[in-house]
PDB file of C-alpha atoms and ligand atoms in Angstrom:
ATOM      1  CA  MET L 256      14.914   4.756  15.638  1.00 94.00           C
ATOM      2  CA  ILE L 257      11.601   6.299  14.626  1.00 97.00           C
ATOM      3  CA  ILE L 258      12.205   9.690  13.011  1.00 97.00           C
ATOM      4  CA  ARG L 259       9.627  12.360  13.849  1.00 98.00           C
ATOM      5  CA  LYS L 260       9.236  14.928  11.099  1.00 98.00           C
ATOM      6  CA  SER L 261       9.346  18.695  11.470  1.00 98.00           C
ATOM      7  CA  LYS L 262       6.601  20.923  10.087  1.00 98.00           C
ATOM      8  CA  ALA L 263       8.706  21.655   7.021  1.00 98.00           C
ATOM      9  CA  GLU L 264       9.330  17.949   6.446  1.00 98.00           C
ATOM     10  CA  ILE L 265       5.638  17.173   6.840  1.00 98.00           C
ATOM     11  CA  GLU L 266       4.837  19.748   4.153  1.00 97.00           C
ATOM     12  CA  ARG L 267       7.182  17.931   1.785  1.00 97.00           C
ATOM     13  CA  MET L 268       5.653  14.592   2.658  1.00 98.00           C
ATOM     14  CA  ARG L 269       2.196  16.040   1.957  1.00 97.00           C
ATOM     15  CA  ARG L 270       3.456  17.044  -1.493  1.00 96.00           C
ATOM     16  CA  ALA L 271       4.853  13.552  -2.166  1.00 97.00           C
ATOM     17  CA  GLY L 272       1.626  12.022  -0.891  1.00 97.00           C
ATOM     18  CA  ILE L 273      -0.599  14.143  -3.117  1.00 96.00           C
ATOM     19  CA  ILE L 274       1.413  13.153  -6.184  1.00 97.00           C
ATOM     20  CA  ALA L 275       1.346   9.477  -5.160  1.00 97.00           C
ATOM     21  CA  GLY L 276      -2.437   9.569  -4.760  1.00 96.00           C
ATOM     22  CA  LEU L 277      -2.909  11.371  -8.051  1.00 95.00           C
ATOM     23  CA  VAL L 278      -0.721   8.978 -10.023  1.00 97.00           C
ATOM     24  CA  ILE L 279      -2.062   5.748  -8.548  1.00 97.00           C
ATOM     25  CA  GLY L 280      -5.582   6.994  -9.245  1.00 95.00           C
ATOM     26  CA  ARG L 281      -4.733   7.395 -12.913  1.00 95.00           C
ATOM     27  CA  LEU L 282      -3.120   3.953 -12.984  1.00 97.00           C
ATOM     28  CA  ALA L 283      -6.178   2.385 -11.360  1.00 96.00           C
ATOM     29  CA  GLN L 284      -8.475   3.990 -13.920  1.00 95.00           C
ATOM     30  CA  SER L 285      -6.269   2.626 -16.707  1.00 96.00           C
ATOM     31  CA  ALA L 286      -6.252  -0.972 -15.421  1.00 96.00           C
ATOM     32  CA  ARG L 287      -8.712  -2.438 -17.918  1.00 96.00           C
ATOM     33  CA  PRO L 288      -8.865  -5.744 -19.804  1.00 97.00           C
ATOM     34  CA  GLY L 289      -6.249  -5.826 -22.590  1.00 98.00           C
ATOM     35  CA  VAL L 290      -3.836  -3.381 -20.930  1.00 98.00           C
ATOM     36  CA  THR L 291      -0.415  -4.781 -20.005  1.00 98.00           C
ATOM     37  CA  THR L 292       1.221  -4.194 -16.645  1.00 98.00           C
ATOM     38  CA  GLY L 293       4.233  -2.839 -18.548  1.00 98.00           C
ATOM     39  CA  GLU L 294       2.007  -0.167 -20.098  1.00 98.00           C
ATOM     40  CA  LEU L 295       0.870   0.864 -16.620  1.00 98.00           C
ATOM     41  CA  ASP L 296       4.505   1.056 -15.538  1.00 98.00           C
ATOM     42  CA  ALA L 297       5.315   3.374 -18.459  1.00 98.00           C
ATOM     43  CA  LEU L 298       2.269   5.509 -17.607  1.00 98.00           C
ATOM     44  CA  ALA L 299       3.514   5.810 -14.019  1.00 98.00           C
ATOM     45  CA  ARG L 300       6.949   6.878 -15.246  1.00 97.00           C
ATOM     46  CA  ASP L 301       5.449   9.587 -17.472  1.00 98.00           C
ATOM     47  CA  LEU L 302       2.969  10.889 -14.886  1.00 97.00           C
ATOM     48  CA  LEU L 303       5.686  11.103 -12.229  1.00 97.00           C
ATOM     49  CA  ALA L 304       8.012  12.943 -14.593  1.00 97.00           C
ATOM     50  CA  ALA L 305       5.250  15.461 -15.354  1.00 97.00           C
ATOM     51  CA  GLU L 306       5.035  16.187 -11.609  1.00 96.00           C
ATOM     52  CA  GLY L 307       8.799  16.500 -11.186  1.00 97.00           C
ATOM     53  CA  ALA L 308       8.852  13.303  -9.109  1.00 98.00           C
ATOM     54  CA  VAL L 309      10.599   9.959  -9.465  1.00 97.00           C
ATOM     55  CA  ALA L 310       9.633   6.411  -8.590  1.00 98.00           C
ATOM     56  CA  ALA L 311      11.100   5.599  -5.185  1.00 97.00           C
ATOM     57  CA  PHE L 312      11.069   1.857  -5.935  1.00 94.00           C
ATOM     58  CA  LYS L 313      13.125   2.036  -9.146  1.00 94.00           C
ATOM     59  CA  GLY L 314      16.631   0.907  -8.333  1.00 92.00           C
ATOM     60  CA  TYR L 315      15.684   0.157  -4.715  1.00 91.00           C
ATOM     61  CA  ARG L 316      17.723  -2.979  -3.987  1.00 90.00           C
ATOM     62  CA  GLY L 317      17.898  -3.273  -7.778  1.00 91.00           C
ATOM     63  CA  PHE L 318      14.140  -3.239  -8.444  1.00 94.00           C
ATOM     64  CA  PRO L 319      13.863  -2.660 -12.210  1.00 94.00           C
ATOM     65  CA  ALA L 320      10.458  -0.959 -12.569  1.00 97.00           C
ATOM     66  CA  HIS L 321       8.554   2.151 -11.458  1.00 97.00           C
ATOM     67  CA  ILE L 322       5.631   0.334  -9.834  1.00 98.00           C
ATOM     68  CA  CYS L 323       4.874  -3.083  -8.419  1.00 97.00           C
ATOM     69  CA  SER L 324       1.987  -4.764 -10.250  1.00 98.00           C
ATOM     70  CA  SER L 325       0.724  -7.955  -8.620  1.00 97.00           C
ATOM     71  CA  VAL L 326      -2.066  -9.923 -10.314  1.00 98.00           C
ATOM     72  CA  ASN L 327      -4.448 -12.409  -8.615  1.00 98.00           C
ATOM     73  CA  ASP L 328      -2.342 -14.802  -6.483  1.00 97.00           C
ATOM     74  CA  GLN L 329       0.623 -12.418  -6.620  1.00 97.00           C
ATOM     75  CA  VAL L 330       0.868 -10.748  -3.209  1.00 96.00           C
ATOM     76  CA  VAL L 331       3.439  -7.977  -3.655  1.00 97.00           C
ATOM     77  CA  HIS L 332       6.508  -6.939  -5.672  1.00 96.00           C
ATOM     78  CA  GLY L 333       5.110  -8.168  -9.005  1.00 95.00           C
ATOM     79  CA  LEU L 334       7.217  -7.067 -11.976  1.00 96.00           C
ATOM     80  CA  PRO L 335       5.402  -5.095 -14.679  1.00 97.00           C
ATOM     81  CA  GLY L 336       5.809  -6.565 -18.146  1.00 96.00           C
ATOM     82  CA  LYS L 337       3.961  -8.191 -21.016  1.00 97.00           C
ATOM     83  CA  ARG L 338       1.153  -9.676 -18.931  1.00 97.00           C
ATOM     84  CA  ARG L 339      -2.172  -8.516 -20.327  1.00 98.00           C
ATOM     85  CA  LEU L 340      -4.935  -7.901 -17.798  1.00 98.00           C
ATOM     86  CA  GLN L 341      -8.033 -10.014 -18.283  1.00 98.00           C
ATOM     87  CA  GLU L 342     -11.654  -9.605 -17.271  1.00 97.00           C
ATOM     88  CA  GLY L 343     -11.990 -10.975 -13.725  1.00 97.00           C
ATOM     89  CA  ASP L 344      -8.383 -10.329 -12.653  1.00 98.00           C
ATOM     90  CA  ILE L 345      -7.524  -8.329  -9.589  1.00 98.00           C
ATOM     91  CA  LEU L 346      -4.484  -6.073  -9.799  1.00 98.00           C
ATOM     92  CA  SER L 347      -2.526  -4.670  -6.880  1.00 98.00           C
ATOM     93  CA  LEU L 348      -0.673  -1.482  -7.757  1.00 98.00           C
ATOM     94  CA  ASP L 349       2.028  -0.254  -5.387  1.00 98.00           C
ATOM     95  CA  LEU L 350       3.737   3.085  -5.960  1.00 98.00           C
ATOM     96  CA  GLY L 351       6.526   4.862  -4.100  1.00 98.00           C
ATOM     97  CA  VAL L 352       7.057   8.523  -4.962  1.00 98.00           C
ATOM     98  CA  LEU L 353      10.154  10.596  -4.213  1.00 98.00           C
ATOM     99  CA  VAL L 354       9.978  14.374  -4.607  1.00 97.00           C
ATOM    100  CA  GLN L 355      12.069  17.122  -3.002  1.00 96.00           C
ATOM    101  CA  GLY L 356      13.820  14.517  -0.878  1.00 98.00           C
ATOM    102  CA  TYR L 357      10.723  12.938   0.699  1.00 98.00           C
ATOM    103  CA  CYS L 358       8.649   9.872  -0.073  1.00 98.00           C
ATOM    104  CA  GLY L 359       5.042   8.759  -0.279  1.00 98.00           C
ATOM    105  CA  ASP L 360       3.981   5.127  -0.540  1.00 98.00           C
ATOM    106  CA  VAL L 361       0.516   4.018  -1.628  1.00 98.00           C
ATOM    107  CA  ALA L 362      -1.087   0.801  -2.847  1.00 98.00           C
ATOM    108  CA  LEU L 363      -4.510  -0.399  -3.840  1.00 97.00           C
ATOM    109  CA  THR L 364      -6.073  -3.435  -5.445  1.00 97.00           C
ATOM    110  CA  VAL L 365      -8.573  -2.973  -8.235  1.00 97.00           C
ATOM    111  CA  ALA L 366     -10.951  -5.343  -9.935  1.00 97.00           C
ATOM    112  CA  VAL L 367     -10.394  -5.609 -13.689  1.00 96.00           C
ATOM    113  CA  GLY L 368     -13.970  -5.784 -14.900  1.00 93.00           C
ATOM    114  CA  GLU L 369     -16.302  -7.991 -12.872  1.00 93.00           C
ATOM    115  CA  VAL L 370     -14.904 -10.270 -10.157  1.00 96.00           C
ATOM    116  CA  GLY L 371     -16.562 -12.966  -8.084  1.00 93.00           C
ATOM    117  CA  GLY L 372     -18.263 -12.160  -4.794  1.00 94.00           C
ATOM    118  CA  SER L 373     -15.633 -13.755  -2.572  1.00 97.00           C
ATOM    119  CA  VAL L 374     -12.864 -11.845  -4.349  1.00 98.00           C
ATOM    120  CA  TRP L 375     -14.758  -8.556  -4.042  1.00 97.00           C
ATOM    121  CA  GLU L 376     -15.207  -9.337  -0.346  1.00 97.00           C
ATOM    122  CA  LEU L 377     -11.433  -9.919  -0.041  1.00 98.00           C
ATOM    123  CA  LEU L 378     -10.846  -6.459  -1.518  1.00 97.00           C
ATOM    124  CA  ARG L 379     -13.515  -4.872   0.678  1.00 97.00           C
ATOM    125  CA  VAL L 380     -12.222  -6.353   3.931  1.00 98.00           C
ATOM    126  CA  THR L 381      -8.575  -5.581   3.142  1.00 98.00           C
ATOM    127  CA  ARG L 382      -9.422  -1.956   2.333  1.00 97.00           C
ATOM    128  CA  ARG L 383     -11.563  -1.728   5.443  1.00 97.00           C
ATOM    129  CA  ALA L 384      -8.688  -3.113   7.533  1.00 98.00           C
ATOM    130  CA  LEU L 385      -6.414  -0.372   6.209  1.00 98.00           C
ATOM    131  CA  TYR L 386      -8.825   2.264   7.477  1.00 97.00           C
ATOM    132  CA  CYS L 387      -9.179   0.469  10.820  1.00 98.00           C
ATOM    133  CA  GLY L 388      -5.377   0.490  11.127  1.00 98.00           C
ATOM    134  CA  ILE L 389      -5.254   4.185  10.252  1.00 98.00           C
ATOM    135  CA  GLU L 390      -7.932   4.978  12.834  1.00 98.00           C
ATOM    136  CA  ALA L 391      -5.762   3.270  15.471  1.00 98.00           C
ATOM    137  CA  ALA L 392      -2.741   5.446  14.594  1.00 98.00           C
ATOM    138  CA  GLN L 393      -3.566   7.984  17.312  1.00 98.00           C
ATOM    139  CA  PRO L 394      -0.926   9.841  19.334  1.00 98.00           C
ATOM    140  CA  GLY L 395      -0.479   8.156  22.697  1.00 98.00           C
ATOM    141  CA  ARG L 396      -1.484   4.688  21.515  1.00 98.00           C
ATOM    142  CA  HIS L 397       0.909   1.809  20.943  1.00 98.00           C
ATOM    143  CA  LEU L 398       2.211   0.856  17.522  1.00 98.00           C
ATOM    144  CA  SER L 399       0.787  -2.663  17.819  1.00 98.00           C
ATOM    145  CA  ASP L 400      -2.712  -1.216  18.249  1.00 98.00           C
ATOM    146  CA  VAL L 401      -2.467  -0.536  14.509  1.00 98.00           C
ATOM    147  CA  SER L 402      -1.373  -4.128  13.852  1.00 98.00           C
ATOM    148  CA  ASN L 403      -4.141  -5.558  15.997  1.00 98.00           C
ATOM    149  CA  ALA L 404      -6.867  -3.386  14.450  1.00 98.00           C
ATOM    150  CA  ILE L 405      -5.871  -4.816  11.066  1.00 98.00           C
ATOM    151  CA  GLN L 406      -5.663  -8.439  12.178  1.00 98.00           C
ATOM    152  CA  VAL L 407      -9.103  -8.326  13.818  1.00 98.00           C
ATOM    153  CA  GLN L 408     -10.647  -7.567  10.419  1.00 98.00           C
ATOM    154  CA  ALA L 409      -8.939 -10.504   8.713  1.00 98.00           C
ATOM    155  CA  ASP L 410      -9.833 -12.900  11.515  1.00 98.00           C
ATOM    156  CA  ALA L 411     -13.499 -11.874  11.473  1.00 98.00           C
ATOM    157  CA  ALA L 412     -13.673 -12.548   7.731  1.00 98.00           C
ATOM    158  CA  GLY L 413     -11.620 -15.770   7.812  1.00 98.00           C
ATOM    159  CA  LEU L 414      -8.862 -14.330   5.626  1.00 98.00           C
ATOM    160  CA  GLY L 415      -5.147 -15.130   5.773  1.00 98.00           C
ATOM    161  CA  VAL L 416      -2.791 -12.368   6.964  1.00 98.00           C
ATOM    162  CA  VAL L 417       0.515 -12.138   5.120  1.00 97.00           C
ATOM    163  CA  ARG L 418       3.252 -12.272   7.756  1.00 97.00           C
ATOM    164  CA  ASN L 419       6.447 -12.083   5.716  1.00 94.00           C
ATOM    165  CA  TYR L 420       5.824  -8.503   4.546  1.00 96.00           C
ATOM    166  CA  VAL L 421       4.856  -5.599   6.781  1.00 98.00           C
ATOM    167  CA  GLY L 422       4.190  -1.870   6.883  1.00 98.00           C
ATOM    168  CA  HIS L 423       6.927   0.577   7.807  1.00 98.00           C
ATOM    169  CA  GLY L 424       7.967   4.075   8.719  1.00 98.00           C
ATOM    170  CA  ILE L 425       8.639   6.382   5.783  1.00 98.00           C
ATOM    171  CA  GLY L 426      10.331   9.718   5.187  1.00 98.00           C
ATOM    172  CA  ARG L 427      13.557  10.560   3.398  1.00 98.00           C
ATOM    173  CA  THR L 428      13.675   6.915   2.357  1.00 96.00           C
ATOM    174  CA  VAL L 429      10.731   4.726   1.541  1.00 96.00           C
ATOM    175  CA  HIS L 430      11.497   2.264   4.355  1.00 96.00           C
ATOM    176  CA  GLU L 431      12.322   3.569   7.845  1.00 97.00           C
ATOM    177  CA  ASP L 432      11.725   2.249  11.329  1.00 98.00           C
ATOM    178  CA  PRO L 433       9.433   0.945  12.677  1.00 98.00           C
ATOM    179  CA  GLN L 434       8.190  -2.255  11.075  1.00 98.00           C
ATOM    180  CA  ILE L 435       4.395  -2.494  11.284  1.00 98.00           C
ATOM    181  CA  PRO L 436       3.145  -6.098  11.154  1.00 98.00           C
ATOM    182  CA  ASN L 437      -0.469  -6.686  10.134  1.00 98.00           C
ATOM    183  CA  TYR L 438      -1.016  -8.963  13.123  1.00 98.00           C
ATOM    184  CA  GLY L 439      -0.269  -9.049  16.832  1.00 98.00           C
ATOM    185  CA  PRO L 440      -1.699  -8.261  20.250  1.00 98.00           C
ATOM    186  CA  PRO L 441      -2.639  -4.652  21.130  1.00 98.00           C
ATOM    187  CA  GLY L 442      -0.741  -2.461  23.594  1.00 98.00           C
ATOM    188  CA  LYS L 443       2.816  -3.376  22.586  1.00 97.00           C
ATOM    189  CA  GLY L 444       5.731  -1.567  21.013  1.00 97.00           C
ATOM    190  CA  PRO L 445       6.545   2.128  20.808  1.00 97.00           C
ATOM    191  CA  ILE L 446       4.057   4.861  21.747  1.00 98.00           C
ATOM    192  CA  LEU L 447       2.880   6.770  18.692  1.00 98.00           C
ATOM    193  CA  LYS L 448       3.837  10.440  18.729  1.00 98.00           C
ATOM    194  CA  PRO L 449       2.989  13.446  16.565  1.00 98.00           C
ATOM    195  CA  GLY L 450       5.312  13.780  13.590  1.00 98.00           C
ATOM    196  CA  MET L 451       5.694  10.042  12.981  1.00 98.00           C
ATOM    197  CA  THR L 452       4.929   9.041   9.404  1.00 98.00           C
ATOM    198  CA  LEU L 453       3.843   5.470   8.759  1.00 98.00           C
ATOM    199  CA  ALA L 454       3.088   3.399   5.670  1.00 98.00           C
ATOM    200  CA  ILE L 455       0.246   1.147   6.836  1.00 98.00           C
ATOM    201  CA  GLU L 456      -0.401  -1.709   4.406  1.00 98.00           C
ATOM    202  CA  PRO L 457      -2.542  -4.780   5.120  1.00 98.00           C
ATOM    203  CA  MET L 458      -2.041  -7.739   2.768  1.00 98.00           C
ATOM    204  CA  PHE L 459      -4.765 -10.375   3.091  1.00 98.00           C
ATOM    205  CA  ASN L 460      -5.232 -13.707   1.303  1.00 98.00           C
ATOM    206  CA  LEU L 461      -8.419 -15.527   0.410  1.00 98.00           C
ATOM    207  CA  GLY L 462      -6.616 -18.679   1.585  1.00 97.00           C
ATOM    208  CA  GLY L 463      -3.789 -19.269   4.045  1.00 97.00           C
ATOM    209  CA  ASP L 464      -1.035 -16.974   5.335  1.00 96.00           C
ATOM    210  CA  GLU L 465       1.838 -18.636   3.511  1.00 96.00           C
ATOM    211  CA  THR L 466       3.688 -16.981   0.636  1.00 97.00           C
ATOM    212  CA  LYS L 467       6.615 -17.888  -1.595  1.00 96.00           C
ATOM    213  CA  ALA L 468       8.910 -15.948  -3.936  1.00 94.00           C
ATOM    214  CA  LEU L 469       8.973 -16.686  -7.652  1.00 93.00           C
ATOM    215  CA  GLY L 470      12.139 -17.332  -9.629  1.00 88.00           C
ATOM    216  CA  ASP L 471      12.280 -13.771 -10.976  1.00 90.00           C
ATOM    217  CA  GLY L 472      13.664 -12.768  -7.570  1.00 90.00           C
ATOM    218  CA  TRP L 473      10.844 -10.307  -6.861  1.00 95.00           C
ATOM    219  CA  THR L 474       7.295 -11.535  -7.310  1.00 95.00           C
ATOM    220  CA  VAL L 475       5.723 -12.963  -4.148  1.00 96.00           C
ATOM    221  CA  VAL L 476       2.730 -15.302  -4.559  1.00 96.00           C
ATOM    222  CA  THR L 477       0.418 -17.098  -2.166  1.00 97.00           C
ATOM    223  CA  ALA L 478       1.595 -20.638  -1.480  1.00 97.00           C
ATOM    224  CA  ASP L 479      -1.902 -22.038  -2.113  1.00 97.00           C
ATOM    225  CA  GLY L 480      -2.530 -20.052  -5.305  1.00 97.00           C
ATOM    226  CA  LYS L 481      -5.504 -18.156  -3.862  1.00 98.00           C
ATOM    227  CA  PRO L 482      -5.977 -14.437  -4.580  1.00 98.00           C
ATOM    228  CA  SER L 483      -4.353 -11.757  -2.416  1.00 98.00           C
ATOM    229  CA  ALA L 484      -5.209  -8.086  -1.841  1.00 98.00           C
ATOM    230  CA  HIS L 485      -3.137  -5.135  -0.669  1.00 98.00           C
ATOM    231  CA  PHE L 486      -4.064  -1.574   0.297  1.00 98.00           C
ATOM    232  CA  GLU L 487      -1.702   1.073   1.639  1.00 98.00           C
ATOM    233  CA  HIS L 488      -1.624   4.694   2.697  1.00 98.00           C
ATOM    234  CA  THR L 489       1.132   6.908   4.029  1.00 98.00           C
ATOM    235  CA  VAL L 490      -0.195   8.363   7.278  1.00 98.00           C
ATOM    236  CA  LEU L 491       0.979  11.184   9.539  1.00 98.00           C
ATOM    237  CA  VAL L 492       0.394  10.770  13.258  1.00 98.00           C
ATOM    238  CA  GLY L 493      -0.902  14.296  13.885  1.00 98.00           C
ATOM    239  CA  GLU L 494      -1.420  16.151  17.169  1.00 97.00           C
ATOM    240  CA  ASN L 495      -5.143  15.448  16.928  1.00 96.00           C
ATOM    241  CA  GLY L 496      -5.096  12.099  15.140  1.00 97.00           C
ATOM    242  CA  PRO L 497      -4.046  10.409  11.932  1.00 98.00           C
ATOM    243  CA  GLU L 498      -3.879  12.271   8.627  1.00 97.00           C
ATOM    244  CA  ILE L 499      -3.795  10.350   5.345  1.00 97.00           C
ATOM    245  CA  LEU L 500      -1.093  11.906   3.161  1.00 97.00           C
ATOM    246  CA  THR L 501      -1.701   9.791   0.042  1.00 97.00           C
ATOM    247  CA  LEU L 502      -5.272  10.817  -0.678  1.00 91.00           C
ATOM    248  CA  LEU L 503      -6.873   9.203  -3.701  1.00 89.00           C
ATOM    249  CA  ALA L 504      -8.882  10.729  -6.502  1.00 76.00           C
ATOM    250  CA  GLU L 505     -12.537  10.317  -5.595  1.00 66.00           C
ATOM    251  CA  ASP L 506     -13.653   8.809  -8.871  1.00 68.00           C
ATOM    252  CA  ILE L 507     -11.781   5.505  -8.575  1.00 75.00           C
ATOM    253  CA  VAL L 508     -14.156   2.594  -8.100  1.00 76.00           C
ATOM    254  CA  LEU L 509     -13.063   0.819  -4.926  1.00 86.00           C
ATOM    255  CA  PRO L 510     -14.972  -1.476  -2.592  1.00 86.00           C
ATOM    256  CA  SER L 511     -16.844   0.182   0.251  1.00 86.00           C
ATOM    257  CA  ILE L 512     -15.184  -0.072   3.664  1.00 83.00           C
ATOM    258  CA  HIS L 513     -18.547  -0.222   5.437  1.00 81.00           C
TER     259      HIS L 513
HETATM  260 MG1   MG S1411       5.061   0.156   1.643  1.00 66.85          MG
END
């Protein structure tokens, strides 16, 4: 069942979203060569505490950290730790925030120093696909219009679409109905209605679609070892169109979506 939020609930989700955007912006700015993913995790913990928020992922199905940090061929759910970021890496940061009983979920992939042109293009197209998906999240349209808008971008660029992990509804818990695949035909599934809150999150690979889980029980990597990118916003389906709840600080350097 897709839970539509009341005005009061939406206000709380806006608050969670603002904090999520603020914190992930600071993490992105701190992702430089020589920094460990564990240090970024500790920074997230401290920044969330300063805002009176907690990490929605910590303890979720036993997840041990505050953020997911996925480097290069790691797709999602990477465990922060001793890994030191190097010039030319890409780092996906994924953050769930819980404050006053409501969640925000946001992810982005940043280049650590300079990256190659094809990798930058992977980031650019994945970020662009997120915004295409958001634009499709209009009241009265079908849920799979979002999925299709995302897939079209990957297909046009010859990128792989991760199929094993999908976007989702969000609210009191970080994962609610519906599931939102990043692929599929348009015009299917539920009709989008005002008050629905969706975490839209394309995950694209420079190679094929296939992924596999590592032995740590969490980290998902591409089967072919090629890099993977991930961008996510929490979005409200508003009366007049989509509203991004997890706005980002404007001074993060991210690839253009144009
Ligand atoms: Mg999510």
